[in-house]
mmCIF file with all atom_site columns, C-alpha atoms in Angstrom:
data_model
loop_
_atom_site.group_PDB
_atom_site.id
_atom_site.type_symbol
_atom_site.label_atom_id
_atom_site.label_alt_id
_atom_site.label_comp_id
_atom_site.label_asym_id
_atom_site.label_entity_id
_atom_site.label_seq_id
_atom_site.pdbx_PDB_ins_code
_atom_site.Cartn_x
_atom_site.Cartn_y
_atom_site.Cartn_z
_atom_site.occupancy
_atom_site.B_iso_or_equiv
_atom_site.pdbx_formal_charge
_atom_site.auth_seq_id
_atom_site.auth_comp_id
_atom_site.auth_asym_id
_atom_site.auth_atom_id
_atom_site.pdbx_PDB_model_num
ATOM 1   C CA . MET T 1 1   ? -11.424 -15.345 21.242 1.00 0.00 ? 234 MET T CA 1
ATOM 2   C CA . HIS T 1 2   ? -12.300 -12.014 19.653 1.00 0.00 ? 235 HIS T CA 1
ATOM 3   C CA . THR T 1 3   ? -13.852 -9.386  21.895 1.00 0.00 ? 236 THR T CA 1
ATOM 4   C CA . PHE T 1 4   ? -14.390 -6.793  19.185 1.00 0.00 ? 237 PHE T CA 1
ATOM 5   C CA . ASP T 1 5   ? -16.509 -6.240  16.120 1.00 0.00 ? 238 ASP T CA 1
ATOM 6   C CA . GLU T 1 6   ? -15.090 -8.166  13.144 1.00 0.00 ? 239 GLU T CA 1
ATOM 7   C CA . ASP T 1 7   ? -16.146 -5.406  10.709 1.00 0.00 ? 240 ASP T CA 1
ATOM 8   C CA . LEU T 1 8   ? -14.227 -2.861  12.779 1.00 0.00 ? 241 LEU T CA 1
ATOM 9   C CA . PHE T 1 9   ? -11.190 -5.152  12.630 1.00 0.00 ? 242 PHE T CA 1
ATOM 10  C CA . ARG T 1 10  ? -11.408 -5.472  8.829  1.00 0.00 ? 243 ARG T CA 1
ATOM 11  C CA . LYS T 1 11  ? -11.822 -1.708  8.448  1.00 0.00 ? 244 LYS T CA 1
ATOM 12  C CA . GLY T 1 12  ? -8.903  -1.140  10.807 1.00 0.00 ? 245 GLY T CA 1
ATOM 13  C CA . LEU T 1 13  ? -6.698  -3.607  8.976  1.00 0.00 ? 246 LEU T CA 1
ATOM 14  C CA . GLU T 1 14  ? -7.365  -1.760  5.721  1.00 0.00 ? 247 GLU T CA 1
ATOM 15  C CA . LYS T 1 15  ? -6.628  1.662   7.271  1.00 0.00 ? 248 LYS T CA 1
ATOM 16  C CA . ARG T 1 16  ? -3.523  0.379   9.037  1.00 0.00 ? 249 ARG T CA 1
ATOM 17  C CA . LYS T 1 17  ? -2.123  -1.113  5.823  1.00 0.00 ? 250 LYS T CA 1
ATOM 18  C CA . GLU T 1 18  ? -2.916  2.072   3.850  1.00 0.00 ? 251 GLU T CA 1
ATOM 19  C CA . THR T 1 19  ? -0.931  4.187   6.300  1.00 0.00 ? 252 THR T CA 1
ATOM 20  C CA . LEU T 1 20  ? 1.872   1.946   7.545  1.00 0.00 ? 253 LEU T CA 1
ATOM 21  C CA . GLY T 1 21  ? 2.206   -0.374  4.554  1.00 0.00 ? 254 GLY T CA 1
ATOM 22  C CA . ALA T 1 22  ? 0.960   -3.918  4.118  1.00 0.00 ? 255 ALA T CA 1
ATOM 23  C CA . GLU T 1 23  ? 4.415   -5.443  4.685  1.00 0.00 ? 256 GLU T CA 1
ATOM 24  C CA . TYR T 1 24  ? 4.845   -3.753  8.080  1.00 0.00 ? 257 TYR T CA 1
ATOM 25  C CA . VAL T 1 25  ? 1.343   -4.714  9.246  1.00 0.00 ? 258 VAL T CA 1
ATOM 26  C CA . GLU T 1 26  ? 1.578   -8.307  8.059  1.00 0.00 ? 259 GLU T CA 1
ATOM 27  C CA . LYS T 1 27  ? 4.959   -8.649  9.790  1.00 0.00 ? 260 LYS T CA 1
ATOM 28  C CA . SER T 1 28  ? 3.392   -7.336  13.023 1.00 0.00 ? 261 SER T CA 1
ATOM 29  C CA . PHE T 1 29  ? 0.826   -10.132 12.890 1.00 0.00 ? 262 PHE T CA 1
ATOM 30  C CA . GLU T 1 30  ? 3.405   -12.751 11.871 1.00 0.00 ? 263 GLU T CA 1
ATOM 31  C CA . ASN T 1 31  ? 5.561   -11.783 14.863 1.00 0.00 ? 264 ASN T CA 1
ATOM 32  C CA . ALA T 1 32  ? 2.611   -11.852 17.269 1.00 0.00 ? 265 ALA T CA 1
ATOM 33  C CA . ASP T 1 33  ? 2.425   -14.776 19.657 1.00 0.00 ? 266 ASP T CA 1
ATOM 34  C CA . ASP T 1 34  ? -0.011  -15.992 22.293 1.00 0.00 ? 267 ASP T CA 1
ATOM 35  C CA . LEU T 1 35  ? 1.067   -13.075 24.520 1.00 0.00 ? 268 LEU T CA 1
ATOM 36  C CA . THR T 1 36  ? 0.623   -10.278 21.926 1.00 0.00 ? 269 THR T CA 1
ATOM 37  C CA . ARG T 1 37  ? -1.798  -11.534 19.235 1.00 0.00 ? 270 ARG T CA 1
ATOM 38  C CA . GLY T 1 38  ? -4.942  -10.416 21.068 1.00 0.00 ? 271 GLY T CA 1
ATOM 39  C CA . PHE T 1 39  ? -3.456  -6.956  21.529 1.00 0.00 ? 272 PHE T CA 1
ATOM 40  C CA . GLN T 1 40  ? -2.563  -6.707  17.824 1.00 0.00 ? 273 GLN T CA 1
ATOM 41  C CA . GLU T 1 41  ? -6.129  -7.647  16.885 1.00 0.00 ? 274 GLU T CA 1
ATOM 42  C CA . ALA T 1 42  ? -7.797  -5.343  19.418 1.00 0.00 ? 275 ALA T CA 1
ATOM 43  C CA . MET T 1 43  ? -5.477  -2.416  18.610 1.00 0.00 ? 276 MET T CA 1
ATOM 44  C CA . THR T 1 44  ? -6.185  -2.863  14.908 1.00 0.00 ? 277 THR T CA 1
ATOM 45  C CA . ALA T 1 45  ? -9.937  -2.802  15.545 1.00 0.00 ? 278 ALA T CA 1
ATOM 46  C CA . TRP T 1 46  ? -9.929  0.023   18.086 1.00 0.00 ? 279 TRP T CA 1
ATOM 47  C CA . CYS T 1 47  ? -7.134  2.372   16.987 1.00 0.00 ? 280 CYS T CA 1
ATOM 48  C CA . TRP T 1 48  ? -7.337  1.786   13.271 1.00 0.00 ? 281 TRP T CA 1
ATOM 49  C CA . GLY T 1 49  ? -10.966 0.731   12.772 1.00 0.00 ? 282 GLY T CA 1
ATOM 50  C CA . PHE T 1 50  ? -12.654 3.012   15.292 1.00 0.00 ? 283 PHE T CA 1
ATOM 51  C CA . GLY T 1 51  ? -10.100 5.858   15.324 1.00 0.00 ? 284 GLY T CA 1
ATOM 52  C CA . TRP T 1 52  ? -8.626  5.990   11.841 1.00 0.00 ? 285 TRP T CA 1
ATOM 53  C CA . GLY T 1 53  ? -11.867 4.658   10.369 1.00 0.00 ? 286 GLY T CA 1
ATOM 54  C CA . ASP T 1 54  ? -13.714 7.816   11.401 1.00 0.00 ? 287 ASP T CA 1
ATOM 55  C CA . GLU T 1 55  ? -13.961 9.718   8.125  1.00 0.00 ? 288 GLU T CA 1
ATOM 56  C CA . ALA T 1 56  ? -14.526 13.096  9.854  1.00 0.00 ? 289 ALA T CA 1
ATOM 57  C CA . ILE T 1 57  ? -10.741 13.653  9.757  1.00 0.00 ? 290 ILE T CA 1
ATOM 58  C CA . GLU T 1 58  ? -8.832  12.866  6.573  1.00 0.00 ? 291 GLU T CA 1
ATOM 59  C CA . PRO T 1 59  ? -5.766  10.599  6.845  1.00 0.00 ? 292 PRO T CA 1
ATOM 60  C CA . LYS T 1 60  ? -3.253  13.393  6.128  1.00 0.00 ? 293 LYS T CA 1
ATOM 61  C CA . THR T 1 61  ? -4.627  15.546  8.962  1.00 0.00 ? 294 THR T CA 1
ATOM 62  C CA . ARG T 1 62  ? -4.803  12.545  11.294 1.00 0.00 ? 295 ARG T CA 1
ATOM 63  C CA . SER T 1 63  ? -1.146  11.745  10.511 1.00 0.00 ? 296 SER T CA 1
ATOM 64  C CA . MET T 1 64  ? -0.163  15.320  11.329 1.00 0.00 ? 297 MET T CA 1
ATOM 65  C CA . MET T 1 65  ? -2.078  15.120  14.615 1.00 0.00 ? 298 MET T CA 1
ATOM 66  C CA . ASN T 1 66  ? -0.365  11.834  15.464 1.00 0.00 ? 299 ASN T CA 1
ATOM 67  C CA . LEU T 1 67  ? 3.095   13.266  14.826 1.00 0.00 ? 300 LEU T CA 1
ATOM 68  C CA . ALA T 1 68  ? 2.343   16.186  17.140 1.00 0.00 ? 301 ALA T CA 1
ATOM 69  C CA . MET T 1 69  ? 0.925   13.960  19.894 1.00 0.00 ? 302 MET T CA 1
ATOM 70  C CA . LEU T 1 70  ? 3.561   11.231  19.670 1.00 0.00 ? 303 LEU T CA 1
ATOM 71  C CA . GLY T 1 71  ? 6.276   13.880  19.562 1.00 0.00 ? 304 GLY T CA 1
ATOM 72  C CA . ALA T 1 72  ? 4.791   15.540  22.649 1.00 0.00 ? 305 ALA T CA 1
ATOM 73  C CA . LEU T 1 73  ? 4.726   12.194  24.455 1.00 0.00 ? 306 LEU T CA 1
ATOM 74  C CA . GLY T 1 74  ? 8.271   11.351  23.384 1.00 0.00 ? 307 GLY T CA 1
ATOM 75  C CA . LYS T 1 75  ? 7.188   8.000   21.923 1.00 0.00 ? 308 LYS T CA 1
ATOM 76  C CA . MET T 1 76  ? 9.949   7.992   19.331 1.00 0.00 ? 309 MET T CA 1
ATOM 77  C CA . HIS T 1 77  ? 9.573   4.407   18.103 1.00 0.00 ? 310 HIS T CA 1
ATOM 78  C CA . GLU T 1 78  ? 5.927   5.104   17.273 1.00 0.00 ? 311 GLU T CA 1
ATOM 79  C CA . TRP T 1 79  ? 6.870   8.588   15.963 1.00 0.00 ? 312 TRP T CA 1
ATOM 80  C CA . GLU T 1 80  ? 9.205   6.956   13.441 1.00 0.00 ? 313 GLU T CA 1
ATOM 81  C CA . ILE T 1 81  ? 6.537   4.505   12.289 1.00 0.00 ? 314 ILE T CA 1
ATOM 82  C CA . HIS T 1 82  ? 3.961   7.285   11.976 1.00 0.00 ? 315 HIS T CA 1
ATOM 83  C CA . CYS T 1 83  ? 6.446   9.588   10.237 1.00 0.00 ? 316 CYS T CA 1
ATOM 84  C CA . ARG T 1 84  ? 6.681   6.974   7.469  1.00 0.00 ? 317 ARG T CA 1
ATOM 85  C CA . GLY T 1 85  ? 2.891   6.660   7.518  1.00 0.00 ? 318 GLY T CA 1
ATOM 86  C CA . ALA T 1 86  ? 2.525   10.436  7.311  1.00 0.00 ? 319 ALA T CA 1
ATOM 87  C CA . LEU T 1 87  ? 4.547   10.440  4.087  1.00 0.00 ? 320 LEU T CA 1
ATOM 88  C CA . ASN T 1 88  ? 2.237   7.700   2.758  1.00 0.00 ? 321 ASN T CA 1
ATOM 89  C CA . ASN T 1 89  ? -0.723  9.942   3.653  1.00 0.00 ? 322 ASN T CA 1
ATOM 90  C CA . GLY T 1 90  ? 0.652   12.938  1.753  1.00 0.00 ? 323 GLY T CA 1
ATOM 91  C CA . VAL T 1 91  ? 2.346   14.892  4.548  1.00 0.00 ? 324 VAL T CA 1
ATOM 92  C CA . LYS T 1 92  ? 5.173   16.941  3.040  1.00 0.00 ? 325 LYS T CA 1
ATOM 93  C CA . LYS T 1 93  ? 8.687   17.460  4.418  1.00 0.00 ? 326 LYS T CA 1
ATOM 94  C CA . GLU T 1 94  ? 7.878   21.126  5.118  1.00 0.00 ? 327 GLU T CA 1
ATOM 95  C CA . GLU T 1 95  ? 4.805   20.110  7.103  1.00 0.00 ? 328 GLU T CA 1
ATOM 96  C CA . ILE T 1 96  ? 6.852   17.673  9.201  1.00 0.00 ? 329 ILE T CA 1
ATOM 97  C CA . ARG T 1 97  ? 9.278   20.532  9.923  1.00 0.00 ? 330 ARG T CA 1
ATOM 98  C CA . ALA T 1 98  ? 6.404   22.773  11.006 1.00 0.00 ? 331 ALA T CA 1
ATOM 99  C CA . ILE T 1 99  ? 4.976   20.051  13.259 1.00 0.00 ? 332 ILE T CA 1
ATOM 100 C CA . VAL T 1 100 ? 8.343   19.619  14.965 1.00 0.00 ? 333 VAL T CA 1
ATOM 101 C CA . HIS T 1 101 ? 8.528   23.372  15.513 1.00 0.00 ? 334 HIS T CA 1
ATOM 102 C CA . VAL T 1 102 ? 5.230   23.145  17.407 1.00 0.00 ? 335 VAL T CA 1
ATOM 103 C CA . VAL T 1 103 ? 6.624   20.259  19.451 1.00 0.00 ? 336 VAL T CA 1
ATOM 104 C CA . ALA T 1 104 ? 9.603   22.492  20.312 1.00 0.00 ? 337 ALA T CA 1
ATOM 105 C CA . ILE T 1 105 ? 7.363   25.346  21.426 1.00 0.00 ? 338 ILE T CA 1
ATOM 106 C CA . TYR T 1 106 ? 5.057   23.275  23.620 1.00 0.00 ? 339 TYR T CA 1
ATOM 107 C CA . CYS T 1 107 ? 7.293   20.374  24.690 1.00 0.00 ? 340 CYS T CA 1
ATOM 108 C CA . GLY T 1 108 ? 10.824  21.704  24.575 1.00 0.00 ? 341 GLY T CA 1
ATOM 109 C CA . VAL T 1 109 ? 13.838  21.896  22.342 1.00 0.00 ? 342 VAL T CA 1
ATOM 110 C CA . PRO T 1 110 ? 15.327  18.518  23.411 1.00 0.00 ? 343 PRO T CA 1
ATOM 111 C CA . GLN T 1 111 ? 12.163  16.718  22.306 1.00 0.00 ? 344 GLN T CA 1
ATOM 112 C CA . ALA T 1 112 ? 12.096  18.587  19.001 1.00 0.00 ? 345 ALA T CA 1
ATOM 113 C CA . HIS T 1 113 ? 15.733  17.649  18.498 1.00 0.00 ? 346 HIS T CA 1
ATOM 114 C CA . GLU T 1 114 ? 14.758  13.964  18.869 1.00 0.00 ? 347 GLU T CA 1
ATOM 115 C CA . CYS T 1 115 ? 11.896  14.407  16.394 1.00 0.00 ? 348 CYS T CA 1
ATOM 116 C CA . PHE T 1 116 ? 14.219  16.037  13.855 1.00 0.00 ? 349 PHE T CA 1
ATOM 117 C CA . ARG T 1 117 ? 16.778  13.247  14.336 1.00 0.00 ? 350 ARG T CA 1
ATOM 118 C CA . VAL T 1 118 ? 14.171  10.597  13.570 1.00 0.00 ? 351 VAL T CA 1
ATOM 119 C CA . ALA T 1 119 ? 12.577  12.652  10.774 1.00 0.00 ? 352 ALA T CA 1
ATOM 120 C CA . ARG T 1 120 ? 15.982  12.961  9.074  1.00 0.00 ? 353 ARG T CA 1
ATOM 121 C CA . LYS T 1 121 ? 16.359  9.167   9.161  1.00 0.00 ? 354 LYS T CA 1
ATOM 122 C CA . VAL T 1 122 ? 12.879  8.598   7.713  1.00 0.00 ? 355 VAL T CA 1
ATOM 123 C CA . LEU T 1 123 ? 13.226  11.324  5.081  1.00 0.00 ? 356 LEU T CA 1
ATOM 124 C CA . ASP T 1 124 ? 16.649  10.017  4.029  1.00 0.00 ? 357 ASP T CA 1
ATOM 125 C CA . GLU T 1 125 ? 15.199  6.506   3.657  1.00 0.00 ? 358 GLU T CA 1
ATOM 126 C CA . ALA T 1 126 ? 12.429  7.983   1.494  1.00 0.00 ? 359 ALA T CA 1
ATOM 127 C CA . GLY T 1 127 ? 14.929  9.887   -0.657 1.00 0.00 ? 360 GLY T CA 1
ATOM 128 C CA . LEU T 1 128 ? 13.665  13.246  0.561  1.00 0.00 ? 361 LEU T CA 1
#
């Protein structure tokens, strides 16, 4: 049973696919089960429909914000996913470097080191 606005879900699904790639998003839903499916649907509506669907902040800027916040929180699995999404949204290698420098200043060198390690992996995969 859906507990969210269906239009927000559709908008979120579009935004999520634009940033993370249709294959990744579709696989997330394919791998969802009775334990996680409701969360996938609600997160798509809320995070991607409500959050990313707000046109006041362009996707590139939002991706840069996400990298800074996820880096600060040390959520490296999500940081990797959003690093790929940031490239899809036009964030340049030099901008990723600058974001990680800010993470180092405010969150510490060990956390920045982790961000650089993951960024290198993502950038290598992208041929950058």
